[in-house]
XYZ file of C-alpha atoms in Angstrom:
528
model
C -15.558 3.592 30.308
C -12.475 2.177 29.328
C -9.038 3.227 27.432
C -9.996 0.333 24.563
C -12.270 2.175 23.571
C -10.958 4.812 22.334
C -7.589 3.276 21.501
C -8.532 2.273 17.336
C -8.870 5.571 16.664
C -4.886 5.727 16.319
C -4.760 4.652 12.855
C -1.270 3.789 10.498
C -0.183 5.103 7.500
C 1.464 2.752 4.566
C 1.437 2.495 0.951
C 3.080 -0.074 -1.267
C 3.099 -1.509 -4.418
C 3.669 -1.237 -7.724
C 2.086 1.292 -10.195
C 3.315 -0.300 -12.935
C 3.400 -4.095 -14.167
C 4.560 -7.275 -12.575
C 5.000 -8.984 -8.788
C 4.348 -7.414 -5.739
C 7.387 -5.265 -5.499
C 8.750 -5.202 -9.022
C 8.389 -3.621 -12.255
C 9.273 -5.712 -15.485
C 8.117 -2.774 -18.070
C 11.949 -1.221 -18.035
C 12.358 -1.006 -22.006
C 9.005 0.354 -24.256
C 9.900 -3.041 -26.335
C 8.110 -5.103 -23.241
C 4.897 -2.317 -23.383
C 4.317 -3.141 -26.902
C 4.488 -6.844 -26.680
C 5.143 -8.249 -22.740
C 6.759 -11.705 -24.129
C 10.208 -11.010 -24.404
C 11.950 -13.549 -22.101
C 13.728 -14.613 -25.671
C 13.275 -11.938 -27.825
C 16.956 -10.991 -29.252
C 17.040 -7.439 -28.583
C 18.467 -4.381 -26.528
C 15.997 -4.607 -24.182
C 16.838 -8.073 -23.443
C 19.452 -6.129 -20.910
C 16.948 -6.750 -18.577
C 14.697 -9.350 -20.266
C 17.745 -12.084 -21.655
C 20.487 -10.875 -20.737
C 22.396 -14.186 -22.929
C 20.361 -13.334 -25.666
C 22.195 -9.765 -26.090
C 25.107 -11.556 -26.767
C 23.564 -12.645 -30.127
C 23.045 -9.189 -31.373
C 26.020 -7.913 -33.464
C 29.435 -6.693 -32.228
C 29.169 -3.034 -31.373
C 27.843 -0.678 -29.034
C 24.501 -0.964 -28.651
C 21.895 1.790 -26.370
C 18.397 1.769 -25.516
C 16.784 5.151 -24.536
C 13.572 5.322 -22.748
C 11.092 7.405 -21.480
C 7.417 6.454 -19.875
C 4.308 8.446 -18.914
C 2.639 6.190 -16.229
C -1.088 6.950 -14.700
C -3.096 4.681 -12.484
C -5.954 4.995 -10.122
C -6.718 3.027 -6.566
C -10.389 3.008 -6.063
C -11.444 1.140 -2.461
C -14.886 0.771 -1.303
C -15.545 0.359 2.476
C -18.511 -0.169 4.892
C -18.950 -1.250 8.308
C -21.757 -2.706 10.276
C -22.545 -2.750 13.702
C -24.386 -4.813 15.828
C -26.997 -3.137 18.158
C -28.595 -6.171 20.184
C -29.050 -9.936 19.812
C -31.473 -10.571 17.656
C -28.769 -9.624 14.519
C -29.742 -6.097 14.039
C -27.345 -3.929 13.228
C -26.421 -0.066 12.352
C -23.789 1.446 9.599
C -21.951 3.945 11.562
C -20.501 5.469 8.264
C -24.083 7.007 7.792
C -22.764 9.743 10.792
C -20.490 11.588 8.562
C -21.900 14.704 7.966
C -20.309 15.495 4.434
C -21.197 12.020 3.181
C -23.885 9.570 4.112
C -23.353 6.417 2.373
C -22.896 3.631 4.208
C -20.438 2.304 1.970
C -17.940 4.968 1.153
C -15.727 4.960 -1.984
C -12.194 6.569 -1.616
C -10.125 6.969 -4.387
C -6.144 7.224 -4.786
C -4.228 8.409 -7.906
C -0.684 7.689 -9.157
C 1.058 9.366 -11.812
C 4.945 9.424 -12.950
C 4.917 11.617 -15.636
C 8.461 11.192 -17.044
C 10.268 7.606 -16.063
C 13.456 6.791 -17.736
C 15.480 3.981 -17.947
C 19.225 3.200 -20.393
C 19.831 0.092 -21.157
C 23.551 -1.067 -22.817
C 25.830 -3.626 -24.560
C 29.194 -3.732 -25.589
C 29.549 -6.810 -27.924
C 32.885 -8.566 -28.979
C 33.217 -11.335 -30.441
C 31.714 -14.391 -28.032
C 31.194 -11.226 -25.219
C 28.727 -9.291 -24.413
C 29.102 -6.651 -21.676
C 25.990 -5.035 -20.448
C 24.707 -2.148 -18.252
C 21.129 -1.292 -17.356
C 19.558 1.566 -15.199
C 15.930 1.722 -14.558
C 13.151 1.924 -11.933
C 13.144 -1.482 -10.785
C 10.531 -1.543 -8.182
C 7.404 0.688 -7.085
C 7.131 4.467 -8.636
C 5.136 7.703 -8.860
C 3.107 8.711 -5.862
C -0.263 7.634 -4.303
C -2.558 10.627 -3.373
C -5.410 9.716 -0.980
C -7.086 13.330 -0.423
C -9.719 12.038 1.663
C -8.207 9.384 3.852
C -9.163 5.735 4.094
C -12.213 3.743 5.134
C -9.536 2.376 7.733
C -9.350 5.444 9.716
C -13.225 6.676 8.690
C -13.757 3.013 10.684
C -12.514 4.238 13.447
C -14.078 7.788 13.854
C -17.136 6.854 12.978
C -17.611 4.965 16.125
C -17.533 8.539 18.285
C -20.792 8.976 18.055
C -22.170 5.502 19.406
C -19.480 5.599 21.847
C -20.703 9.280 22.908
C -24.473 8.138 23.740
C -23.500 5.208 25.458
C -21.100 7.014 28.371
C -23.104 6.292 32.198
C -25.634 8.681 32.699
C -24.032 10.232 35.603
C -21.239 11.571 33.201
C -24.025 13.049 31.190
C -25.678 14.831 33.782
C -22.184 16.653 34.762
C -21.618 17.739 30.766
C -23.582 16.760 27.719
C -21.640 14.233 25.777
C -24.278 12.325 24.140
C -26.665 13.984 21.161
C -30.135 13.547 19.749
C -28.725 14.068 15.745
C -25.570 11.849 16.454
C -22.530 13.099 13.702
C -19.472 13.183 13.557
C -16.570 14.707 10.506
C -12.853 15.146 10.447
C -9.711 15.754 7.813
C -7.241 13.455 6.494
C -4.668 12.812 3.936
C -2.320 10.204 3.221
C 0.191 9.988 -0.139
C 2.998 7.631 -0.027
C 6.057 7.341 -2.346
C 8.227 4.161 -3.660
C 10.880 4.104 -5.569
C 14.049 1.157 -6.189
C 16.390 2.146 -8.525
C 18.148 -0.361 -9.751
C 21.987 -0.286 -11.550
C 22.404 -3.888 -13.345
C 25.705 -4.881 -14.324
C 27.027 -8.138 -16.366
C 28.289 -10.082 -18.863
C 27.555 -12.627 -21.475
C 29.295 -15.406 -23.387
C 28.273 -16.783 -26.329
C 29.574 -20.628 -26.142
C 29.180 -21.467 -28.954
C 26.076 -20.458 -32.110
C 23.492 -21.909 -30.245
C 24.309 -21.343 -26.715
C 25.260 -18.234 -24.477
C 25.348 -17.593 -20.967
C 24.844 -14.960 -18.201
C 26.254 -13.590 -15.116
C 25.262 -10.251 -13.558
C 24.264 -8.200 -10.682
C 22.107 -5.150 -9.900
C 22.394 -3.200 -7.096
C 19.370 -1.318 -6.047
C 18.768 1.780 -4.191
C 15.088 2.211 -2.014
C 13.728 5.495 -1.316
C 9.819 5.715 0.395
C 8.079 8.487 1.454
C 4.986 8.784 3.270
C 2.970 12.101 4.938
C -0.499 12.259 6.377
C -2.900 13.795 9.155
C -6.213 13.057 10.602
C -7.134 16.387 12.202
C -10.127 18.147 13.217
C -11.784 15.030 14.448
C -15.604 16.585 15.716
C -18.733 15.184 16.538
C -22.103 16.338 17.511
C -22.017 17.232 21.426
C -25.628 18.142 22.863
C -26.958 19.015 19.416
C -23.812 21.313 18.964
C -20.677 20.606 16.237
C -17.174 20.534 18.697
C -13.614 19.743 17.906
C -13.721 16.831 20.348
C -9.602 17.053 22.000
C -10.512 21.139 22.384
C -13.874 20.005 23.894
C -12.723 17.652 26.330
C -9.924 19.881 27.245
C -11.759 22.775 28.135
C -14.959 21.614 29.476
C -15.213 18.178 29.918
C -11.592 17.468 32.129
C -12.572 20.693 33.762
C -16.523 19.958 34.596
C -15.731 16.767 35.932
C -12.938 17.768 37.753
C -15.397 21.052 39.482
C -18.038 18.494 40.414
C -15.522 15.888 42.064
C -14.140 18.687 43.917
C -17.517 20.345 45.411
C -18.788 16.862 45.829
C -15.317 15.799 48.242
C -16.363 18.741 50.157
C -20.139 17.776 51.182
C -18.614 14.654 52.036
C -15.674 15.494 54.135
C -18.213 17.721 55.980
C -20.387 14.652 56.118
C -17.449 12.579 57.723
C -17.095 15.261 59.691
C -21.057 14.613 61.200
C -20.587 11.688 61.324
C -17.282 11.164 63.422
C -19.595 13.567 65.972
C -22.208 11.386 66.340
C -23.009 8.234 68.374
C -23.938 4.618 67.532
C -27.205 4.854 65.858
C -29.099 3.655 63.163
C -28.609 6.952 61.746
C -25.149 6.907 61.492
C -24.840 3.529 60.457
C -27.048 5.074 57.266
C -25.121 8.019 56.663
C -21.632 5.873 56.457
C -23.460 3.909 54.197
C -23.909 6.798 52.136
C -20.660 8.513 52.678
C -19.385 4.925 51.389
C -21.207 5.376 48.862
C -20.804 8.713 47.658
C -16.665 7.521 48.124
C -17.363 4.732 45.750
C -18.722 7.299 42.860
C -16.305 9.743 43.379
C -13.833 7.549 42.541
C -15.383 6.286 39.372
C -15.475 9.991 38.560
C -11.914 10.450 38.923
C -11.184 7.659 37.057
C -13.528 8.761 34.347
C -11.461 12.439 34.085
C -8.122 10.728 34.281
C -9.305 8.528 31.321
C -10.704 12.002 29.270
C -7.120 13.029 29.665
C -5.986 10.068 27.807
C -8.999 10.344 25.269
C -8.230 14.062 24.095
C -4.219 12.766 22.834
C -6.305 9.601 21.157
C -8.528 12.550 19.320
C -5.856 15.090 18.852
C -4.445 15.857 15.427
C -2.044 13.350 14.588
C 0.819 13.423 11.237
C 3.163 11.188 10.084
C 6.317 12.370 7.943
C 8.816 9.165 7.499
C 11.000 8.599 4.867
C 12.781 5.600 4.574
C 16.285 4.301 2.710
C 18.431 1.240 1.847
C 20.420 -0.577 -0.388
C 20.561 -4.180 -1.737
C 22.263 -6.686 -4.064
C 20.489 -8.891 -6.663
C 22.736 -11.605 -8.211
C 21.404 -12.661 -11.864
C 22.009 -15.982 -13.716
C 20.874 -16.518 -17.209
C 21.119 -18.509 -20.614
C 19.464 -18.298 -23.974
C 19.760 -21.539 -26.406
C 18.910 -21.345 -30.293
C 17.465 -24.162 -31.742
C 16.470 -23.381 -35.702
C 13.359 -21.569 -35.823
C 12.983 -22.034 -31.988
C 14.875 -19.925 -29.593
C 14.582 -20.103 -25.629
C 15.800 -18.178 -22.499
C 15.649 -18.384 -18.804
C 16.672 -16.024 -16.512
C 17.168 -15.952 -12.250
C 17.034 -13.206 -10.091
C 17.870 -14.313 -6.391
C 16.160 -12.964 -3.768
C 17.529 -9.430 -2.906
C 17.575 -8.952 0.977
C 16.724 -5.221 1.892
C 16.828 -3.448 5.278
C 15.528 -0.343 5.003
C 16.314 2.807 7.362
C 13.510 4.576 9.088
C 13.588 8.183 9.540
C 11.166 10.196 11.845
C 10.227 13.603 11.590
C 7.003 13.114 12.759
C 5.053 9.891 14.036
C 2.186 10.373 16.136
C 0.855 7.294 15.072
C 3.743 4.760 15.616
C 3.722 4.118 12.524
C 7.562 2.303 12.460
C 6.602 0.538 15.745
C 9.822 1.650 16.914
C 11.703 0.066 15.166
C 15.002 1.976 13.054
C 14.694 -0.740 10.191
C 11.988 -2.068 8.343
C 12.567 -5.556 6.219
C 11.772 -4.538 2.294
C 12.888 -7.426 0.158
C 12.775 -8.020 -3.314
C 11.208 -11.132 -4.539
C 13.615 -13.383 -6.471
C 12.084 -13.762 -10.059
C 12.484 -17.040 -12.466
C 11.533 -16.438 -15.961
C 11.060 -18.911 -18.815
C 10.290 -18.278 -22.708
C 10.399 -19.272 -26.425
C 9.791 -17.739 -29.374
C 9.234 -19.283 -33.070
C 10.241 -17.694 -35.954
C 6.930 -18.406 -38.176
C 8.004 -16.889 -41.210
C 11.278 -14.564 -41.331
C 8.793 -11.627 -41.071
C 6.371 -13.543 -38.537
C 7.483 -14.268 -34.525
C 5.256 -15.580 -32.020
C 6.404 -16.039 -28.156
C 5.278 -16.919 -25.086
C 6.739 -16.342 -21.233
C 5.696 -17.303 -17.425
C 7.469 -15.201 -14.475
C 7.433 -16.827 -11.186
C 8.034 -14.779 -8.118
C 8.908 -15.615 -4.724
C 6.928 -12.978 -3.047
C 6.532 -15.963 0.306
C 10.287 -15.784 0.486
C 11.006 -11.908 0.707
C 10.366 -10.377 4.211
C 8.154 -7.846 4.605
C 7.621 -6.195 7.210
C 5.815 -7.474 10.316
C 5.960 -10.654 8.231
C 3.244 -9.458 5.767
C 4.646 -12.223 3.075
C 3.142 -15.310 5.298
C -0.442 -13.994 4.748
C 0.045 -14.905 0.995
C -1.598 -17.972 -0.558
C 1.483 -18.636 -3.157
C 3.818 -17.208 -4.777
C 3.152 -14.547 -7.984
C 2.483 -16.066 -11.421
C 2.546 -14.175 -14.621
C 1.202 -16.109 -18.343
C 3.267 -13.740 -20.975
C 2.107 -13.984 -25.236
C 2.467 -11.590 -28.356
C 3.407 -11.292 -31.498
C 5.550 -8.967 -33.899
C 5.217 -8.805 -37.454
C 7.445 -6.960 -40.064
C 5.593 -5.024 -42.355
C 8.173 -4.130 -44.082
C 11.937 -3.705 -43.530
C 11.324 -0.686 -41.262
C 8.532 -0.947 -39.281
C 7.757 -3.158 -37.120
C 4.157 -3.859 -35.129
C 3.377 -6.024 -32.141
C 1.257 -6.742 -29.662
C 0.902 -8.817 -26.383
C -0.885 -9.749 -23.452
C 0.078 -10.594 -20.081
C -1.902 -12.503 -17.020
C -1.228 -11.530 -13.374
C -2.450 -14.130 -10.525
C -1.547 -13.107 -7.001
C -1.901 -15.638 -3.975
C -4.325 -13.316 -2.242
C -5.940 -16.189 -0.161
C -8.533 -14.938 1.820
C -7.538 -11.361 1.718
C -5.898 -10.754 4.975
C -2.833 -9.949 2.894
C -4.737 -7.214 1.952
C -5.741 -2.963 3.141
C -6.754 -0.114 2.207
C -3.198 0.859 2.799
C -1.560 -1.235 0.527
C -2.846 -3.732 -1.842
C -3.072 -5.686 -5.116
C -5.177 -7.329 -7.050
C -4.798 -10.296 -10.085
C -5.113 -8.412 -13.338
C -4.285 -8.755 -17.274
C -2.391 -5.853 -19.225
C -3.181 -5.639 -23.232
C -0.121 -3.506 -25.041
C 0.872 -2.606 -28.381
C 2.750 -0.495 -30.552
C 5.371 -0.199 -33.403
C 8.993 0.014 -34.233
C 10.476 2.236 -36.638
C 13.188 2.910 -38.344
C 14.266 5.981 -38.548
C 18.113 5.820 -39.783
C 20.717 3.338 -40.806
C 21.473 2.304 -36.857
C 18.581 3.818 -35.196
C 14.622 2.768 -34.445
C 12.193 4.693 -32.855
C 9.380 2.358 -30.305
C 6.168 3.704 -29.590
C 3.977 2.053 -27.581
C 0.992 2.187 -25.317
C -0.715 -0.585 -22.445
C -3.391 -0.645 -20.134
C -3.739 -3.225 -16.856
C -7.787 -4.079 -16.375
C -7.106 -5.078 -12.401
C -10.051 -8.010 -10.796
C -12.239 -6.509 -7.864
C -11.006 -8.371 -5.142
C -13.929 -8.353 -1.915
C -12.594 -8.797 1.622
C -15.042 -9.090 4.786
C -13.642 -9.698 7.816
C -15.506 -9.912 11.011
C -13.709 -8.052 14.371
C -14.799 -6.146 17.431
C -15.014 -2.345 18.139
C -16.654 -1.056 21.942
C -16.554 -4.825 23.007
C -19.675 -5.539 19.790
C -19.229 -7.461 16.581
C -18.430 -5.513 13.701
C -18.120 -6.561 9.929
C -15.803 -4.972 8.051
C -15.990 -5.049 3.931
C -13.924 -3.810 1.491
C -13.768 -3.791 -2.160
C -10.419 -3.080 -3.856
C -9.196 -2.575 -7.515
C -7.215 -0.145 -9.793
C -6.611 0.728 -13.160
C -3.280 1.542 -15.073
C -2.252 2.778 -18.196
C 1.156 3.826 -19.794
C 2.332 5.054 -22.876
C 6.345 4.923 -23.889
C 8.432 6.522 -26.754
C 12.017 4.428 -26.982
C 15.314 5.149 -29.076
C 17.557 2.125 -30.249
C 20.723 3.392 -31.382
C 23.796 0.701 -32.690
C 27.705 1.825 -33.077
């Protein structure tokens, strides 16, 4: 027997990503203007706080705000299997089919998301050529992931008990039943993690001249994560009986072996004993042969109980509660440039370097490594757009968002598994009906550098996707409109096989991963 084996079944907890839309880490729906039509890298607007931030400073002098609220709901559906091989000629077992509550070989777990109220402000001060702006929103991650079942991650791990159980030596077996005809095993497990960055922008704008403005800014942004699970009750199926395996091994097994080592050292100290009486002979020579012997197993023994010790902490109930913390600066560049019926905008978010804070309350399954900071950047995001005015009614656009998810640190270097960098394809439409109301619609195209997947686990993961949103703007007094507006993200199934070891055999590991997303949004413009 040895300590490996037993060693995977001290799983991690993590959970990243964002529920909403955009790169890895950040959300670009801050304003229900974007849900109803995504294209509004230069759109002239309130919203453009965050969107084209040089474009505000087109708008009219005044005070201008931007009120919104967002109901956000999204699912993480993962299905894992894992097959074992059993001899050389390629045959092989599916040691999910164990579980006693479930016996598919390829389990589905399921994770759900929901913010029910997020809010974000976003406003400008205009004057003349300036434009002064402030924005507050959730910038990055959001809501909380429920797993009430676990992950096929840890499942992976459990599930080879049983095969590990009926393949102990023999002469542990015939001290205390480990192995079982009806091989089974079950446990408990939860896992929900939490990620929020707040982010307060601030800035300015300057309108050079009719056709050309400019765009200076920061945000600072605030990270808060939290994440709480267990595995506990881990059992299998002992000599046809159901046993909570650390209890089991604590009471008998330690115990048995440790009776049978001891009665066994007796009969052979008196055997030594005989022996050290007794003259040259063939006979003795035999029986220190088999005192040798008898040494030689007793000591396997003893290392056998010493590593049971170590195997009941590996199958004890284990939590995590860790909450982490940190702050960052994002410096923001931008310009917007009228050109008749064409107007165009580019904005640049640098990179925002983030060391997060780790705090323990519990941690049984090292899940910070140690370590009292954790690297948590924020990509640095280029955007690019147009739009056309068709007809003064009529405006078409069109955007691309680049982000340099290779570039932002992550921790144990998670960002080098990536392919390349985060591309989004942005398009919609508005139309004005009449002169107060307003409908749109848009569509946006998500295309992560996944590569071969090893970026990716059940723990935290993304796939490429395309969002569909529209909606309507209304309005509702003099200096007021109301935006309503609804989108849904159709996420790719992204397939992942990866081929490891477990008890010194082969093992394949597959995994299926996608999501869904939807959001709805109710916005109030208000000019002063």
């Amino acid at each position: 027997m040895s300590k490996r084996k037993l060693t995977l079944l001290a799983a991690s907890f993590a959970v990243s990503g964002s529920v909403f839309a955009g790169g890895l880490l950040t959300n670009t729906n801050q304003n229900i203007a974007f849900n109803r039509n995504f294209a509004r890298e230069a759109t002239i607007g309130i919203d453009g706080v965050y969107s084209n931030p040089a474009g505000v400073a087109f708008m009219n002098n005044g005070l201008h705000l931007s009120f919104n609220v967002q109901n956000a709901y999204q699912t993480r559906v993962i299905k894992s299997g894992l097959k074992v091989a059993t001899d050389e000629r390629n045959r092989f077992i599916t040691p999910f089919i164990f579980n006693e509550r479930n016996q598919d070989a390829v389990k589905t777990y399921e994770g759900k998301a929901s913010v029910p109220i997020l809010p974000s402000f976003q406003a400008a001060y205009n004057k003349d050529k300036w434009s002064f702006q402030f924005g507050f929103a959730l910038v990055g991650g959001g809501g909380k992931a429920t797993f009430n079942d676990g992950l096929g991650s840890f499942e992976r791990q459990i599930s080879m008990i049983p095969l590990l159980l009926n393949s102990l030596p023999q002469e542990l077996n015939s001290i205390i039943p480990l192995s079982s005809k009806k091989p089974s095993y079950s446990y408990d497990s939860y896992m929900s993690g939490r990620q929020y960055i707040f982010g307060a922008q601030f800035g300015a704008a300057y309108k050079v001249n009719n056709n050309v403005s400019v765009y200076g800014g920061l945000r600072v942004n605030y990270v808060y994560n939290k994440y709480e699970g267990y595995i506990k009750n881990i059992s299998a199926n002992v000599n046809d009986e159901k046993v909570v395996l650390s209890k089991y091994i604590a009471d008998k097994a330690v115990p048995a072996v440790k009776n049978y080592i001891g009665n066994a050292q007796q009969k052979l100290n008196g055997l030594k004993e005989n022996i050290d009486k007794m003259q040259d002979s063939p006979q003795k020579t035999a029986l220190e042969t088999q005192w040798k012997q008898g040494q030689a197993g007793l000591l396997q023994l003893a290392n056998a109980g010493k590593a049971f010790s170590q195997y009941q902490k590996l199958v004890a109930d284990k939590e995590v509660n860790v909450s982490q913390t940190g702050w960052g600066i994002t410096p923001i560049i931008g310009v917007d440039v009228k050109y008749g019926k064409w107007n165009f905008a580019s904005k640049l978010e640098l990179n925002t370097h983030l060391n997060i804070e780790n705090k323990i309350e519990k941690d049984d399954v090292n899940f910070t490594n140690g370590e009292k900071n954790t690297p948590h950047d924020i990509p640095g995001l280029l955007t690019l757009g147009t739009q056309y005015e068709i007809t003064p009614q009529i405006r078409v656009m069109a955007g691309w968002h680049h982000y340099f998810d290779k570039s932002a640190r992550m921790a144990n270097d998670k960002q080098k598994k990536l392919s390349h960098n985060t591309n989004e394809y942005l398009a919609g439409a508005e139309w004005d009906i009449t002169k107060d109301i307003t409908i749109s619609a848009g569509g946006q195209c998500t295309r992560y550098g996944l590569g071969n997947g090893s970026y990716l686990s059940d723990l935290s993961f993304v796939t490429s996707s395309y969002s569909v949103g529209f909606g309507a703007k209304f309005k509702v007094a003099k200096n007021m409109n109301l935006n309503v507006a609804y989108f849904w993200t159709n996420y790719e199934t992204f397939k992942k096989t990866e081929e490891t070891t477990l008890l010194n055999k082969p093992v394949l590991n597959t995994d299926e991963f996608t999501r869904t997303n939807k959001v709805f949004g109710v916005g109030l413009d208000i000019s002063l």
